[in-house]
Short mmCIF file of C-alpha atoms and ligand atoms in Angstrom, two decimals:
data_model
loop_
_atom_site.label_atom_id
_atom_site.label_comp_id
_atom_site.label_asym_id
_atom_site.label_seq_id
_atom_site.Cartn_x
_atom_site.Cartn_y
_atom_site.Cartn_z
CA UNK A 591 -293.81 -163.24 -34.19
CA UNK A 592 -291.24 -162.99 -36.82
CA UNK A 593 -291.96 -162.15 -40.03
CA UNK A 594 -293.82 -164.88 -42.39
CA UNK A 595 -292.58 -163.20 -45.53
CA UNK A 596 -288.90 -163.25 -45.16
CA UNK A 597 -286.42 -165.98 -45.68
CA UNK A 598 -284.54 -167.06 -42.39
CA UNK A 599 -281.86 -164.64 -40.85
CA UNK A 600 -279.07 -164.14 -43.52
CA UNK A 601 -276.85 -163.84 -40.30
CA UNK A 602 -275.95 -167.10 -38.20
CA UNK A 603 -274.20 -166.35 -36.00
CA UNK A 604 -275.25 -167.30 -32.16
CA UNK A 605 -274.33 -163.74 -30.80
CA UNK A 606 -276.49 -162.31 -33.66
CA UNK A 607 -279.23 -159.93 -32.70
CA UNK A 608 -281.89 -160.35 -35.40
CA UNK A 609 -283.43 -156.06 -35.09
CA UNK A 610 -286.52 -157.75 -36.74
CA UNK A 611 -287.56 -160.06 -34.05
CA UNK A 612 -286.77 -157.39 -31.84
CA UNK A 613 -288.92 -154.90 -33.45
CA UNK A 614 -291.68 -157.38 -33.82
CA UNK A 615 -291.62 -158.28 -29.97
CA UNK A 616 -292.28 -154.44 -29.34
CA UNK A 617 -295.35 -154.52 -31.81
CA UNK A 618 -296.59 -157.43 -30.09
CA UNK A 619 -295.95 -155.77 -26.71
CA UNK A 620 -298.11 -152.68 -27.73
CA UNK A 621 -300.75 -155.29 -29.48
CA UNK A 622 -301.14 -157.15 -26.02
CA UNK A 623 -301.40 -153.97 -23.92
CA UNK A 624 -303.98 -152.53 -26.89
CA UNK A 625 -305.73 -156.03 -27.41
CA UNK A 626 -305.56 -155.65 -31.00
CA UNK A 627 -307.17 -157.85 -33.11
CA UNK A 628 -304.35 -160.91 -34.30
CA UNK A 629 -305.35 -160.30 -37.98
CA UNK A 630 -304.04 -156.45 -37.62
CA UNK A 631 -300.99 -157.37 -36.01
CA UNK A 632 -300.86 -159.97 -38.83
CA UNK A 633 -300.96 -157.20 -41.04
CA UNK A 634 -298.73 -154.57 -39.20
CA UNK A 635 -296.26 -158.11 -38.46
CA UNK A 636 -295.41 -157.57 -42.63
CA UNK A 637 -293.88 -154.90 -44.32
CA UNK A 638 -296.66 -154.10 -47.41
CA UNK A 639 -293.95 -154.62 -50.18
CA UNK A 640 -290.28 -155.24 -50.61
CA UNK A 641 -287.78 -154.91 -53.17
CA UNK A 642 -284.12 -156.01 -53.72
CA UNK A 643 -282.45 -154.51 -57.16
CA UNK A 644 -279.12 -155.43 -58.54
CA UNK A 645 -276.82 -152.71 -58.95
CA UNK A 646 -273.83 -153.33 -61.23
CA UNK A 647 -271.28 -150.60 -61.01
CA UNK A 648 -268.09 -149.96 -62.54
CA UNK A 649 -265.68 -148.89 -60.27
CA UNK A 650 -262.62 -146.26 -61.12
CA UNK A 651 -260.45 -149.11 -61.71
CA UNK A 652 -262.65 -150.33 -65.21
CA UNK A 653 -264.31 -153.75 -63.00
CA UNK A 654 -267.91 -154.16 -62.26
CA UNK A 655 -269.46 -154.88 -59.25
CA UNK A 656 -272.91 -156.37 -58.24
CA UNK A 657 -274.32 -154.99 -55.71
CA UNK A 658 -277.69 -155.44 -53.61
CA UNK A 659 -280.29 -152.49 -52.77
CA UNK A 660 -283.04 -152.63 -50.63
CA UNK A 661 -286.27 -150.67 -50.08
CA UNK A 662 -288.56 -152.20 -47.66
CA UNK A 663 -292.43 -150.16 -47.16
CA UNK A 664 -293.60 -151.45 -44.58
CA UNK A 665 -296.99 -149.62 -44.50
CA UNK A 666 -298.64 -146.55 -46.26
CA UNK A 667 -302.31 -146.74 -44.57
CA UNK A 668 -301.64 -143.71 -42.71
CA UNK A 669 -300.05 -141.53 -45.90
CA UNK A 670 -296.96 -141.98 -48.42
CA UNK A 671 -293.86 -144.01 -47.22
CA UNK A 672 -290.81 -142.52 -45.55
CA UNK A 673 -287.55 -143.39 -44.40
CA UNK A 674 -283.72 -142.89 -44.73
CA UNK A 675 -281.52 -144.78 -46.98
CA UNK A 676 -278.64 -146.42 -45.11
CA UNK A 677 -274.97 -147.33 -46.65
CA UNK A 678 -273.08 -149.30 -44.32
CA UNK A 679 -271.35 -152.49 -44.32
CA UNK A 680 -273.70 -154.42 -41.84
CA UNK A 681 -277.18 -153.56 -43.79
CA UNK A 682 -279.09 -156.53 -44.44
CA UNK A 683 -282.94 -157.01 -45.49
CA UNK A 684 -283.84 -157.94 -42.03
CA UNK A 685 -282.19 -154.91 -40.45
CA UNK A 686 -283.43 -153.02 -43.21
CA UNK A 687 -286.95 -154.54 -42.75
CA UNK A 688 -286.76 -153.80 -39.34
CA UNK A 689 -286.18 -149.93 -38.84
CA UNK A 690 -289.04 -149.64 -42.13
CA UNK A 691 -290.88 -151.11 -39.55
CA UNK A 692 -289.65 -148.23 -36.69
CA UNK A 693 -290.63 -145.53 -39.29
CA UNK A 694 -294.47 -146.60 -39.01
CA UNK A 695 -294.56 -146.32 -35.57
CA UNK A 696 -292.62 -143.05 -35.64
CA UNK A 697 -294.26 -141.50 -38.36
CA UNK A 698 -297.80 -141.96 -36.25
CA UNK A 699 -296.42 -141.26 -32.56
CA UNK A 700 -295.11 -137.92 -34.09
CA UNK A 701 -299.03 -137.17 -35.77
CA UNK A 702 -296.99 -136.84 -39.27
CA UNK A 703 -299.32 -138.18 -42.23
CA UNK A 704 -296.45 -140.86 -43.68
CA UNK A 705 -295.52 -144.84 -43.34
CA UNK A 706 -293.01 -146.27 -43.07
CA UNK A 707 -289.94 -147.63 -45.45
CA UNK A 708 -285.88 -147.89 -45.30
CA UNK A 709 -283.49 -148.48 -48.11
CA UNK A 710 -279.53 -149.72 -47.35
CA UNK A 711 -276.95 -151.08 -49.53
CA UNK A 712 -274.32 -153.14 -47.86
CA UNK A 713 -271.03 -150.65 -48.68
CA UNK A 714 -268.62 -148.94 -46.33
CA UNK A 715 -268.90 -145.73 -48.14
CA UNK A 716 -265.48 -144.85 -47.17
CA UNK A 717 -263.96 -147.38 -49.56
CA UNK A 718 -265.62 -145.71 -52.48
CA UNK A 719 -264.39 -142.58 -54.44
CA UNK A 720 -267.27 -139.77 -54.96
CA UNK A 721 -267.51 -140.51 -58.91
CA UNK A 722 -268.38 -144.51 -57.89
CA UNK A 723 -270.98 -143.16 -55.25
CA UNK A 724 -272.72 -141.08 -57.48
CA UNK A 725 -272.92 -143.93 -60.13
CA UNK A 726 -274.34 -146.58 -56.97
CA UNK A 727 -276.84 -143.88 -55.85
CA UNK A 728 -277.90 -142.93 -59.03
CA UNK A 729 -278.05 -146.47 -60.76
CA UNK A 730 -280.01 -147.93 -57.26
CA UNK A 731 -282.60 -144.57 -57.75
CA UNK A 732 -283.36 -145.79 -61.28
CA UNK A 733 -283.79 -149.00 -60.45
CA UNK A 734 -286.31 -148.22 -57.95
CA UNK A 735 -288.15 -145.57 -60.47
CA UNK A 736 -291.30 -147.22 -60.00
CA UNK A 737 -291.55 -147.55 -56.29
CA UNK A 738 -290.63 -144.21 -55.33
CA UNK A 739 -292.34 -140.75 -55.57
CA UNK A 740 -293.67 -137.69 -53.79
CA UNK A 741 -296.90 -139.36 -53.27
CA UNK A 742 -295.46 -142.83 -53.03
CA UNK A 743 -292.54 -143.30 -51.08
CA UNK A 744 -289.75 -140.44 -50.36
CA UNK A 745 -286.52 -141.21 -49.28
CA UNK A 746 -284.39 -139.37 -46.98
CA UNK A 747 -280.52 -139.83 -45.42
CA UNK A 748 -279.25 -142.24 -42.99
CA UNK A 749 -276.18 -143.25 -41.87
CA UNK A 750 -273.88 -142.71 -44.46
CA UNK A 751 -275.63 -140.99 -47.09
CA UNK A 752 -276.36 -136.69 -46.73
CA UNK A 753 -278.03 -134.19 -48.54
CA UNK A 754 -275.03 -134.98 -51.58
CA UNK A 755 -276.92 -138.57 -52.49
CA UNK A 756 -280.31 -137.14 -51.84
CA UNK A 757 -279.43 -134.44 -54.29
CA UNK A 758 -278.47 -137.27 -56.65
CA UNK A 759 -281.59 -139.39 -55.95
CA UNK A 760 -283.49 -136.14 -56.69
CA UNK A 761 -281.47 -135.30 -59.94
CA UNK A 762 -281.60 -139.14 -61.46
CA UNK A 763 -285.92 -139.13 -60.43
CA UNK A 764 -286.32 -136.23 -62.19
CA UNK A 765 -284.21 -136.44 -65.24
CA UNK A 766 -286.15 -140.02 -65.62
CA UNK A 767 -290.14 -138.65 -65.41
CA UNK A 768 -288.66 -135.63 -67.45
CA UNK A 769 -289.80 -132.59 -65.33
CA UNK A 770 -288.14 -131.68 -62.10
CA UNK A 771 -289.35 -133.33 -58.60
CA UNK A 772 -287.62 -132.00 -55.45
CA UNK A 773 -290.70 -133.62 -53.49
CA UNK A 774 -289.42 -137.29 -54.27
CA UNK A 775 -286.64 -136.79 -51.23
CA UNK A 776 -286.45 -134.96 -48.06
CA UNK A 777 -283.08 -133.89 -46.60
CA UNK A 778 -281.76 -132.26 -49.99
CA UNK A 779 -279.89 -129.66 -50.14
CA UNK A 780 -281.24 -125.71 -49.89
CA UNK A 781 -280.61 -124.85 -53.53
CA UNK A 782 -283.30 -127.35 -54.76
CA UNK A 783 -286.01 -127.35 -52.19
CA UNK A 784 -284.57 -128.26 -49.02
CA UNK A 785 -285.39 -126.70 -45.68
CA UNK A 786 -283.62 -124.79 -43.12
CA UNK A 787 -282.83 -126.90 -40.15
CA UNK A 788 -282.79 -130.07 -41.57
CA UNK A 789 -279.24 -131.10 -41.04
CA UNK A 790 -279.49 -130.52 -37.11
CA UNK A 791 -283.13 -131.94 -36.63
CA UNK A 792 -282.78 -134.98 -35.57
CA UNK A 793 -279.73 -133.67 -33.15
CA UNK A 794 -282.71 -131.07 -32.44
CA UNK A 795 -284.90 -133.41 -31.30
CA UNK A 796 -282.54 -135.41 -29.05
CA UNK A 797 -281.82 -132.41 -26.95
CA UNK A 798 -285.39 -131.39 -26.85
CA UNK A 799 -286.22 -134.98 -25.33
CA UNK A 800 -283.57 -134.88 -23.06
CA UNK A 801 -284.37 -131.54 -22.09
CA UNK A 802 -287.86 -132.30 -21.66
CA UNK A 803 -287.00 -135.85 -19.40
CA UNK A 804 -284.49 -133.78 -17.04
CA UNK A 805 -287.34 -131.41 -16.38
CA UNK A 806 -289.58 -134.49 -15.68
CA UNK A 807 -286.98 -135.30 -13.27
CA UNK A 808 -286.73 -131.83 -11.50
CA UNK A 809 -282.96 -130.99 -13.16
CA UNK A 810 -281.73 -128.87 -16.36
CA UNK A 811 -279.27 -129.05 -18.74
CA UNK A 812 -277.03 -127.03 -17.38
CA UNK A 813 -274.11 -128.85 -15.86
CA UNK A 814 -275.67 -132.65 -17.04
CA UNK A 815 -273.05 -134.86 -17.95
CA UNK A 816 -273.88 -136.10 -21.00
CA UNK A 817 -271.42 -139.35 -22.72
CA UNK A 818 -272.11 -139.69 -27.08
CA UNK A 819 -271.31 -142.54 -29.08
CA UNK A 820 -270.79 -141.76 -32.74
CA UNK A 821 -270.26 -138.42 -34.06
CA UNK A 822 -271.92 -138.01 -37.16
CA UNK A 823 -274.81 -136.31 -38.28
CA UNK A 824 -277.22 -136.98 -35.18
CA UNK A 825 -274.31 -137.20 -32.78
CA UNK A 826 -272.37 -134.12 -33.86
CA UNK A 827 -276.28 -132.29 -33.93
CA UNK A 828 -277.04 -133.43 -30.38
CA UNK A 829 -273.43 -133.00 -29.01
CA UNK A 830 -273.06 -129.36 -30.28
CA UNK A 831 -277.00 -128.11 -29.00
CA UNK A 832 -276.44 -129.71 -25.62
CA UNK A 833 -273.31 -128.11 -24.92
CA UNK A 834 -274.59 -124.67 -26.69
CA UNK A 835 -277.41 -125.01 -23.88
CA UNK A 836 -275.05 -125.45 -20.91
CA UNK A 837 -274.43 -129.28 -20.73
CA UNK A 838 -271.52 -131.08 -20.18
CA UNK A 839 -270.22 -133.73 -22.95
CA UNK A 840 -267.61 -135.63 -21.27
CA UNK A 841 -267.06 -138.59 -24.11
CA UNK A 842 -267.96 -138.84 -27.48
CA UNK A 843 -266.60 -141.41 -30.02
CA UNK A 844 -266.50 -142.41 -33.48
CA UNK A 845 -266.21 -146.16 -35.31
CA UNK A 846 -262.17 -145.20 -34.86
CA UNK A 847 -262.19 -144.55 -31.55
CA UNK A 848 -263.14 -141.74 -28.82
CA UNK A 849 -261.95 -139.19 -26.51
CA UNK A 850 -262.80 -137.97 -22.89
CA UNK A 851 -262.36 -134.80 -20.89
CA UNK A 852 -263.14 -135.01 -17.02
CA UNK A 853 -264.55 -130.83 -17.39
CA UNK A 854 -266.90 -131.52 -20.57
CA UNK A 855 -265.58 -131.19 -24.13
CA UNK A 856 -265.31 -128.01 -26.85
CA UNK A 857 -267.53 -129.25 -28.89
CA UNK A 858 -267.35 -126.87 -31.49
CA UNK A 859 -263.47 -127.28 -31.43
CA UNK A 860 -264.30 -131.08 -31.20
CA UNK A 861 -266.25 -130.92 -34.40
CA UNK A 862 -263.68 -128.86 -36.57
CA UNK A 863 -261.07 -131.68 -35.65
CA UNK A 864 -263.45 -133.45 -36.88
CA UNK A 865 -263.89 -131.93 -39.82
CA UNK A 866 -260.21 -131.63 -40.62
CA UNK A 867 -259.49 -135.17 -39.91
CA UNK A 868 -261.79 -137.06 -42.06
CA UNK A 869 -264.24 -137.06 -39.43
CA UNK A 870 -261.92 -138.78 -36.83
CA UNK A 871 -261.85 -137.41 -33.13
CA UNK A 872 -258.88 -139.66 -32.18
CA UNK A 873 -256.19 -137.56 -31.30
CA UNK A 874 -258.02 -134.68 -30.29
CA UNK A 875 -255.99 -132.52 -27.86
CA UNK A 876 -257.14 -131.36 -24.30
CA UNK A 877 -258.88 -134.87 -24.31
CA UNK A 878 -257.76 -138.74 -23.33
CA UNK A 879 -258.50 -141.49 -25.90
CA UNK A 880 -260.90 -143.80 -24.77
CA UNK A 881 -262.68 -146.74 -26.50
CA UNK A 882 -266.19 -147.55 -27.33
CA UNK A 883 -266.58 -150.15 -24.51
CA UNK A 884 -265.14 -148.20 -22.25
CA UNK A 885 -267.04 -145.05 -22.97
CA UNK A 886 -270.50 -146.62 -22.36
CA UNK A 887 -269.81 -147.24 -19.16
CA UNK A 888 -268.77 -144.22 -18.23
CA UNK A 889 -270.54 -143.04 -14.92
CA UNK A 890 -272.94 -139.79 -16.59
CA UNK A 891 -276.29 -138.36 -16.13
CA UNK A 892 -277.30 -139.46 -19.67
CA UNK A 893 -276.03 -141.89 -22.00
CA UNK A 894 -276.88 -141.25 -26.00
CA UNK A 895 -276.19 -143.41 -28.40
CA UNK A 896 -276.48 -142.38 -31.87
CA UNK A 897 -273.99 -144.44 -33.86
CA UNK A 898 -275.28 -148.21 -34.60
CA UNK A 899 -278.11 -151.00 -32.88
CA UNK A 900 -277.10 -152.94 -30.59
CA UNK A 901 -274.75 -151.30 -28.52
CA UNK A 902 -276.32 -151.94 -24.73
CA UNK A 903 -276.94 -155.61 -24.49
CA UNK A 904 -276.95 -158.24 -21.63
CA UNK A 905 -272.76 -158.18 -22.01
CA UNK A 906 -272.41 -154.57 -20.57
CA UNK A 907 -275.77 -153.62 -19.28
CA UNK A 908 -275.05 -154.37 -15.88
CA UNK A 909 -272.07 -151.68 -15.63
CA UNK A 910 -274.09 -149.10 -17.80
CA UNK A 911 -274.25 -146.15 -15.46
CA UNK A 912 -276.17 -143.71 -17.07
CA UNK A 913 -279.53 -142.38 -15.04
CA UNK A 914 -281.12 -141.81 -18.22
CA UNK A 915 -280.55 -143.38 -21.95
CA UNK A 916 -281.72 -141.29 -24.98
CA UNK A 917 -281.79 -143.70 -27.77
CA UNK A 918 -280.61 -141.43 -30.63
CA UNK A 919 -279.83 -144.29 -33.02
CA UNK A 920 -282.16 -146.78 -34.50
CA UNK A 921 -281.99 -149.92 -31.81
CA UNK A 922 -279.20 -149.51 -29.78
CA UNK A 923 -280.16 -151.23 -26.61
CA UNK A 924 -281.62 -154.80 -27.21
CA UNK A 925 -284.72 -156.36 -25.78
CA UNK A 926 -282.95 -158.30 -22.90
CA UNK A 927 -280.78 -155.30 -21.83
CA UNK A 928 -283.88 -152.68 -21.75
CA UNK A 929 -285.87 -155.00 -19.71
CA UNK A 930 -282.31 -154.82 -17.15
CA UNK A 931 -282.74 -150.87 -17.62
CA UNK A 932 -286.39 -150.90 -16.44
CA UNK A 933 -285.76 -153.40 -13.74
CA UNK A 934 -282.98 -150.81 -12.37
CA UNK A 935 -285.11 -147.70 -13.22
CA UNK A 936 -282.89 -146.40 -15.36
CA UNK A 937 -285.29 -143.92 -17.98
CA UNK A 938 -284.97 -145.28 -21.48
CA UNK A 939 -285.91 -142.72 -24.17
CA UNK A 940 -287.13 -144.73 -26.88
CA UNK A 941 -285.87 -144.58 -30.29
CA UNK A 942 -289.07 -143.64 -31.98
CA UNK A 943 -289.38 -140.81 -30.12
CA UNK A 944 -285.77 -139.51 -29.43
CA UNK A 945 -284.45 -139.51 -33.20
CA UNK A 946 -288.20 -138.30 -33.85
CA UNK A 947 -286.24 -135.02 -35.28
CA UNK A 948 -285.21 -135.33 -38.68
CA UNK A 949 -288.24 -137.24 -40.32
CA UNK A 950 -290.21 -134.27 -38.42
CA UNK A 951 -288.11 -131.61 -40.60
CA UNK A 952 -288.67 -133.77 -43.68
CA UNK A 953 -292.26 -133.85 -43.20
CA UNK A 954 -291.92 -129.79 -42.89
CA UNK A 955 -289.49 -129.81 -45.98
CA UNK A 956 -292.55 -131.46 -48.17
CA UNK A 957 -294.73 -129.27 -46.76
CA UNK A 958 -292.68 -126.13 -47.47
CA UNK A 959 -291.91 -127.99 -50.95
CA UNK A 960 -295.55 -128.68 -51.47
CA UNK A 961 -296.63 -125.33 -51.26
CA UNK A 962 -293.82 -123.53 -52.71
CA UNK A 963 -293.25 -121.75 -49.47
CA UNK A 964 -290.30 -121.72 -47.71
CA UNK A 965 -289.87 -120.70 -43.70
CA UNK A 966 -286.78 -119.25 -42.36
CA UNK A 967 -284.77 -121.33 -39.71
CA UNK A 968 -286.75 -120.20 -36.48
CA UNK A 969 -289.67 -121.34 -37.60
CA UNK A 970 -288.87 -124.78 -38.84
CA UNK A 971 -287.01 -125.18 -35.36
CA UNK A 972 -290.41 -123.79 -33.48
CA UNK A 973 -292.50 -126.25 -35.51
CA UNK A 974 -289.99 -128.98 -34.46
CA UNK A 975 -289.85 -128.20 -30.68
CA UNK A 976 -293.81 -128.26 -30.66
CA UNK A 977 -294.11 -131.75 -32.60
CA UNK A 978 -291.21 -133.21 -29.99
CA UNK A 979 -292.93 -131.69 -27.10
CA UNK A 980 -296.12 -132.85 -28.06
CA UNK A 981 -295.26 -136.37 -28.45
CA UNK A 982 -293.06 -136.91 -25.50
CA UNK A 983 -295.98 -135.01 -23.46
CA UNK A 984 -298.54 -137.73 -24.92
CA UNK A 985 -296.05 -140.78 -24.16
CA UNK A 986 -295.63 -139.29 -20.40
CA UNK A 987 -298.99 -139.28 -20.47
CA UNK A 988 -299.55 -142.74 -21.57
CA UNK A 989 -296.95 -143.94 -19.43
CA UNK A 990 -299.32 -143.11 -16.07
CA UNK A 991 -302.67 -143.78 -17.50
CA UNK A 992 -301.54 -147.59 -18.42
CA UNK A 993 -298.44 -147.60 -15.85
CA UNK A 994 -296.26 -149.03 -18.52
CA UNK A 995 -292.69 -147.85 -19.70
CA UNK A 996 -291.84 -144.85 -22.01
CA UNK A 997 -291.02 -147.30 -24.53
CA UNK A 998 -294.41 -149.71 -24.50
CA UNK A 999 -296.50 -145.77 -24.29
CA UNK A 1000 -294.51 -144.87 -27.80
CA UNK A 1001 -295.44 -148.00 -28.96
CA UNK A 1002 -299.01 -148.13 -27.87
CA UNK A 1003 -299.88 -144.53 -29.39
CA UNK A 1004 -297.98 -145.21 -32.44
CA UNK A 1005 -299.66 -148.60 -32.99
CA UNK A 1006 -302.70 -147.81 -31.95
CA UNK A 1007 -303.39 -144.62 -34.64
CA UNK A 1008 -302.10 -147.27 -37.69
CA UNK A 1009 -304.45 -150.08 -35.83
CA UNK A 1010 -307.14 -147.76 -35.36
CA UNK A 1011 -306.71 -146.44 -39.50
CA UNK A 1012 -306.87 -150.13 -40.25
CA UNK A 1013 -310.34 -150.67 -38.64
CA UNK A 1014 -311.60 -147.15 -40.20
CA UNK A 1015 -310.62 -148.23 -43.70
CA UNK A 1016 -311.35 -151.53 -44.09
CA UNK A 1017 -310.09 -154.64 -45.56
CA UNK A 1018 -309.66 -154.20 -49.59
CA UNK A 1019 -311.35 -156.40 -51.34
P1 NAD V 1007 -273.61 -141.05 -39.66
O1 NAD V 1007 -273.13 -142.02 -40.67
O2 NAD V 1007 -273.65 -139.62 -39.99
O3 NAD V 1007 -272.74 -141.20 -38.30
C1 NAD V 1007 -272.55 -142.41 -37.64
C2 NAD V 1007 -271.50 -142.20 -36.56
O4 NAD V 1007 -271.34 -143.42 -35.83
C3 NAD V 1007 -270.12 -141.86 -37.10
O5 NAD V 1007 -269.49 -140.93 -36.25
C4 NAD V 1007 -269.39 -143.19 -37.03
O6 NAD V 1007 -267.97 -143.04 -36.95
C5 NAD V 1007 -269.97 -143.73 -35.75
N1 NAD V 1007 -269.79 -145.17 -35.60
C6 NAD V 1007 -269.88 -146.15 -36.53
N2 NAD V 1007 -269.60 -147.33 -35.97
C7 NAD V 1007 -269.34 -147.09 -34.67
C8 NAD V 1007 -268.97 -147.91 -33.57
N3 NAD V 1007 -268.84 -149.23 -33.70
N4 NAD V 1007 -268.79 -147.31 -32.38
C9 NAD V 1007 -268.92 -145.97 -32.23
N5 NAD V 1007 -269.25 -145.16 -33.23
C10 NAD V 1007 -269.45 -145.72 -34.42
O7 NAD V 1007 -275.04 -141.58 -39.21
P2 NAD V 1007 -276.23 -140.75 -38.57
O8 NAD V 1007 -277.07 -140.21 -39.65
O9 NAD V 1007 -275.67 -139.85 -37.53
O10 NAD V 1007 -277.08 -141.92 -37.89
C11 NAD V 1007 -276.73 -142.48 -36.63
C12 NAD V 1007 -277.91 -143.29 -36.11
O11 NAD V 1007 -279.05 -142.43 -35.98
C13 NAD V 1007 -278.37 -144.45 -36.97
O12 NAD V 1007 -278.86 -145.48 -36.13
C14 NAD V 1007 -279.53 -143.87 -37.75
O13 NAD V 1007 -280.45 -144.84 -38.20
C15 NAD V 1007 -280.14 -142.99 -36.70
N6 NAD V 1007 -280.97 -141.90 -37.24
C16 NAD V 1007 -280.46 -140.99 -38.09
C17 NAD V 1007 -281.26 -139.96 -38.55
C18 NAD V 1007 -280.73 -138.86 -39.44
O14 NAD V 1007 -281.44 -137.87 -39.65
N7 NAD V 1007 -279.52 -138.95 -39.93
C19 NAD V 1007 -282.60 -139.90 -38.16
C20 NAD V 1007 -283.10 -140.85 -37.28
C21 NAD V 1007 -282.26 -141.85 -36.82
#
């Protein structure tokens, strides 16, 4: 099924990867295996509304650009829309389309009361200066005054944006409606509303899940080799918690490049390199450089990656090694090459569920926001660590009551609950 109200792929190319038809399949998977009715998964095959805003913006040098924002909502029938806002040079409406898509199913497998939506603009961040950032996030916020809101839609960071642009999302929304709204976007920083725990979550969640599938699989942490590509906010997250809880992080890399240590990484030493070097790793002493192809293939007991989709396809799947693959990222490992995985009984721990962590802390950062009450760090993590437990639990679950894969179970129970809120409301008019 592929999406009836989208143009064709803006991307021709033969080795493209379209994450919307990929997405789509999955629904369609978990539609067969629920035998939903083909007018919902008409409905749930759409995203409810999207937008694309021009955003001119002058840049230090005194020339304007025009750029492109999206926001895609894919579907608000189980509470307001959520979802991150990615900058990065590869966004396009279709991959942007896609993971609004994702944030549905998450949103429901995790029993948190939002929809889902995404937001990108097609930038490599790193080529602007702050002062031209501020002026892109801030003109794209205004431009999308309308379709955002603490009951409507509330945005949240992705790759390349933090709790700086969400700060300036939150600044430009309020200065517009003329009272201040720290509810309009999660992942802001503490001094105006946001909540403890936040910037680790979805690293949080990651190791929980692993954590969690080990135990299913009668190991621990302790001593698992563990292989991460991309070191940024989820990466970093997962890489320091897993080795804080005894495991062993053998390779991590970055877009530059990567390093690898036979006797498990420092990571905390690995992440103030990281720190000091523009958030580069390459170089790192105590460590040999490797690169990206090379590192996931690395033989390990778990594989994460948490930098972009479309990492483990049908060109390297056959040498991954990994026993199990904790999908940290949005997509990494395509349709053909997770079909390889299952066929080789390699445990795939599905995006939806893995990266579960940070729209989980944004739910409790509205909650906290909503009722002007705000928890101290242990408690946000304890609410976290029962949501993640709770929804891998119900997946396992799934997984032997229908003898599917981890993957189809996330999709069925996240499906299903929209599905089933479909039926209970009704078709309007
Ligand atoms: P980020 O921008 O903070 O970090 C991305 C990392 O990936 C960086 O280290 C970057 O150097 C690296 N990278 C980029 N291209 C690479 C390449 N070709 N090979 C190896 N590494 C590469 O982004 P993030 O917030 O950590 O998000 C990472 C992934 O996790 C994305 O798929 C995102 O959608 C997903 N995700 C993020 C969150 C969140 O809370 N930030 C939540 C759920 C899912």
């Amino acid at each position: 099924m592929v999406l009836t109200s989208l143009s064709p792929q803006e991307n021709p190319s033969p080795a493209y990867i379209c994450p919307l038809d990929q997405a789509c399949s999955y629904l369609e998977e978990a539609a067969h295996e629920l035998k939903l009715d083909r007018s919902i998964l008409e409905i749930l095959s759409n995203p409810r509304k999207v937008v694309t805003v021009s955003i001119p913006v002058k840049r230090d040098d005194g020339e304007v650009q025009v750029l492109a924002g999206h926001r895609v909502q894919h579907c608000d029938i189980l509470g307001p829309y959520k979802g991150g806002i990615r900058y990065h040079p590869a966004v396009t409406l279709r991959e942007v389309s896609a993971l609004a898509m994702l944030m549905t199913w998450k949103c429901s497998l995790l029993g948190i009361p939002y929809g889902g939506a995404k937001g990108g603009i097609a930038i490599d961040p790193k080529s602007y200066s702050i002062g031209e950032l501020e002026r892109i996030t801030r003109r794209y916020t205004s431009e999308l005054i309308k379709d955002i809101g603490p009951a409507v839609d509330i945005p949240a960071p992705d790759m390349g944006t933090s709790a700086r642009e969400m700060a300036w999302m939150m600044d430009t929304y309020s200065v517009n409606v003329g009272h201040a709204v720290p509810g309009v976007v999660t992942g802001k920083p503490l001094s105006i509303g946001g909540s403890r725990g936040r910037e680790m979550a979805t690293g949080r969640g990651v190791m929980i899940t692993v954590r969690e599938a080990l135990a299913d699989l009668g190991k621990s942490l302790v001593g698992t080799r563990v292989v991460i590509q991309g070191f940024g906010n989820v990466g970093s997250a997962a890489a320091l918690l897993l080795y804080q809880a005894g495991a062993k992080v053998i390779a991590v890399s970055t877009g530059s490049g990567g390093v690898f240590s036979d006797v498990g990484l420092d990571i905390p030493a690995l992440k103030a390199y990281a720190a000091q070097n523009r958030m580069s790793i390459v170089g790192f002493p105590q460590a040999a450089p490797i690169s990206n192809t090379e590192l996931l293939t690395l033989p390990c007991d778990v594989l994460i990656p948490a930098a972009l989709e479309n990492q483990i396809t049908q060109d390297n799947v056959d040498r991954i090694q990994a026993r199990i693959i904790a999908e940290a990222a949005n997509g990494p490992v395509t349709l053909q090459a997770n079909q390889a995985l299952e066929a080789r009984g390699v445990m795939v721990l599905p995006d939806i569920l893995t990266n579960a962590g940070g729209v989980v802390v944004s739910y409790l950062e509205w909650v906290q926001g909503l009722s002007y009450v705000f928890w101290d760090e242990e408690r946000v993590n304890r609410e976290l660590e029962n949501l993640m437990v709770q929804a891998y639990r119900q997946a396992i679950q799934q997984t032997k009551v229908r003898q599917i894969s981890l993957r189809l179970a996330a999709y069925t129970l996240g499906v299903g609950r929209v599905a089933q809120a479909f039926t209970d409301r009704g078709l309007y008019p």
